[in-house]
């Protein structure tokens, strides 16, 4: 939502599995649908008319349904798009998308950081987005401490990082994040 004085963002009022995924699953199953987890798709099989006939799962199972919803990463989806679809204008747009790896961090501080009062998009070379979840989300609400959720990116050379952070130890990643936070917020870190 664009506003004259900035953007407005919102967070789930709790963790994703219980606040988003479980209600979606319950709603789908209440209407006769099913949700398959841990079932990798190896192919989307399209008929002569271009419509999905079924999904072919990695274990060889065929899944037939009226509707399909997927949360697979874009790079995986691009590999299983039927050849007949790859020339359609809608699916040609996939050529422009490229998934990049990121590292998500959650850091807890025993004091309240006052400089981060919501969601921040950053020009930092390491921390592209971060939020104080103790301010943004009721589940983590705390007036005396801070729970920062950070997106550490870019995290490999493909994405523009100077080193491959994916191969770094947890300690190295946390040290780099803390160093960057100290640079961004010298009065508080």
XYZ file of C-alpha atoms in Angstrom:
189
model
C 0.000 0.000 0.000
C 1.624 3.258 -1.072
C 1.017 6.265 1.090
C 2.238 9.849 0.843
C 4.599 9.374 3.787
C 5.863 5.878 3.005
C 4.634 2.338 2.765
C 2.478 0.419 5.172
C 3.336 -3.194 5.910
C 1.750 -5.882 8.003
C 2.902 -9.157 9.508
C 1.088 -12.287 10.518
C 0.072 -12.135 14.144
C 2.190 -15.183 14.955
C 4.220 -17.878 13.267
C 3.480 -18.978 9.693
C 2.737 -22.660 10.349
C -0.030 -21.984 12.859
C -1.331 -18.613 11.650
C -1.257 -19.151 7.858
C -0.516 -22.704 6.778
C -2.801 -24.556 9.219
C -5.881 -22.401 8.471
C -5.290 -22.723 4.715
C -4.975 -26.486 5.014
C -8.112 -26.706 7.176
C -10.050 -24.619 4.661
C -8.909 -26.740 1.702
C -9.655 -30.023 3.492
C -13.062 -28.765 4.725
C -14.012 -28.307 1.069
C -12.923 -31.818 0.074
C -9.416 -30.958 -1.080
C -6.165 -32.439 0.086
C -2.761 -31.003 0.883
C 0.352 -33.007 0.059
C 3.532 -32.151 1.930
C 6.981 -33.605 1.350
C 5.852 -34.819 -2.068
C 8.210 -33.418 -4.705
C 6.700 -32.817 -8.147
C 8.809 -34.107 -11.025
C 6.554 -32.949 -13.880
C 3.422 -31.020 -14.730
C 1.747 -33.152 -17.393
C -0.385 -31.129 -19.805
C -2.944 -32.473 -22.253
C -3.306 -31.600 -25.923
C -5.556 -28.689 -24.940
C -2.790 -27.269 -22.718
C -4.648 -27.896 -19.460
C -3.038 -29.810 -16.612
C -3.869 -33.522 -16.787
C -1.993 -34.415 -13.627
C 1.151 -33.855 -11.620
C 3.736 -36.585 -11.743
C 5.352 -36.947 -8.360
C 8.949 -38.012 -7.841
C 7.782 -41.402 -6.506
C 5.826 -42.021 -9.744
C 2.398 -41.241 -8.289
C 0.013 -39.282 -10.525
C -2.049 -36.603 -8.798
C -5.247 -35.572 -10.581
C -7.227 -32.563 -9.321
C -9.494 -29.730 -10.388
C -7.038 -27.126 -9.088
C -3.370 -27.150 -8.076
C -1.567 -24.760 -5.741
C 2.175 -24.873 -5.333
C 4.765 -23.083 -3.243
C 7.838 -24.343 -5.071
C 10.744 -21.962 -5.712
C 10.781 -20.250 -9.100
C 13.915 -22.075 -10.315
C 12.308 -25.452 -9.593
C 9.046 -24.399 -11.233
C 10.897 -23.276 -14.373
C 12.364 -26.780 -14.745
C 8.996 -28.552 -14.695
C 6.888 -26.204 -16.834
C 5.569 -28.251 -19.771
C 7.381 -27.584 -23.054
C 4.098 -26.520 -24.703
C 3.688 -23.755 -22.093
C 7.228 -22.419 -22.354
C 6.362 -20.447 -25.512
C 3.216 -18.816 -24.116
C 3.641 -15.108 -23.257
C 2.551 -15.668 -19.643
C 5.135 -18.377 -19.019
C 7.831 -16.605 -21.074
C 7.934 -14.124 -18.204
C 9.551 -16.852 -16.111
C 12.705 -16.303 -18.160
C 13.120 -12.965 -16.376
C 12.896 -14.472 -12.892
C 15.915 -15.855 -11.124
C 15.820 -17.179 -7.605
C 18.773 -16.328 -5.408
C 19.681 -17.894 -2.084
C 19.213 -15.874 1.079
C 19.875 -16.615 4.728
C 17.228 -15.775 7.324
C 18.425 -14.876 10.812
C 16.571 -14.281 14.044
C 18.601 -12.436 16.681
C 17.323 -11.790 20.201
C 18.604 -8.825 22.217
C 18.060 -8.408 25.952
C 17.544 -4.670 25.470
C 15.123 -2.744 23.309
C 16.690 -1.396 20.103
C 14.944 1.906 19.490
C 16.287 2.573 15.983
C 14.350 -0.330 14.409
C 10.642 0.284 14.881
C 9.190 -1.845 12.121
C 10.159 -3.292 8.763
C 13.289 -1.760 7.199
C 14.502 -2.133 3.638
C 18.213 -1.460 3.675
C 20.997 -0.483 1.316
C 23.320 -2.516 3.492
C 25.611 -4.829 1.521
C 24.595 -7.744 3.798
C 21.203 -7.095 5.388
C 18.612 -6.313 2.728
C 15.502 -6.418 4.927
C 15.014 -6.589 8.661
C 12.281 -6.060 11.213
C 11.920 -5.887 14.959
C 9.346 -8.615 15.443
C 8.813 -7.522 19.062
C 7.176 -4.415 17.554
C 5.624 -5.921 14.396
C 4.112 -9.155 15.686
C 1.995 -9.709 18.793
C 3.416 -13.203 19.348
C 6.877 -11.697 19.941
C 5.714 -8.449 21.550
C 8.097 -7.213 24.232
C 8.655 -3.678 25.518
C 12.041 -4.506 27.032
C 13.820 -6.651 24.448
C 14.143 -7.005 20.678
C 13.779 -9.930 18.307
C 15.252 -8.952 14.948
C 14.358 -11.009 11.917
C 16.855 -10.332 9.128
C 17.341 -11.342 5.506
C 21.062 -11.804 4.937
C 21.510 -11.216 1.209
C 23.239 -11.337 -1.118
C 24.844 -14.439 0.269
C 26.797 -15.896 -2.661
C 28.739 -14.711 -5.714
C 25.832 -15.485 -8.072
C 23.784 -12.902 -6.179
C 26.622 -10.376 -5.928
C 28.249 -11.165 -2.577
C 31.998 -10.897 -2.169
C 32.097 -14.360 -0.592
C 29.959 -17.476 -0.415
C 28.102 -16.994 2.864
C 26.089 -20.183 2.302
C 29.279 -22.134 3.061
C 30.157 -20.006 6.119
C 29.647 -21.229 9.669
C 26.720 -19.968 11.741
C 29.199 -18.068 13.906
C 30.714 -16.288 10.880
C 27.264 -15.308 9.611
C 26.129 -13.993 13.000
C 29.422 -12.110 13.463
C 29.038 -10.481 10.022
C 25.396 -9.574 10.752
C 26.301 -8.104 14.145
C 29.141 -6.120 12.549
C 26.761 -4.720 9.956
C 24.157 -3.889 12.625
C 26.863 -2.084 14.625
C 27.700 -0.057 11.505
C 24.034 0.761 10.882
C 23.171 1.478 14.519
C 26.392 2.605 16.256
C 24.502 4.082 19.226
C 22.741 0.806 20.056
C 24.929 -2.155 19.073
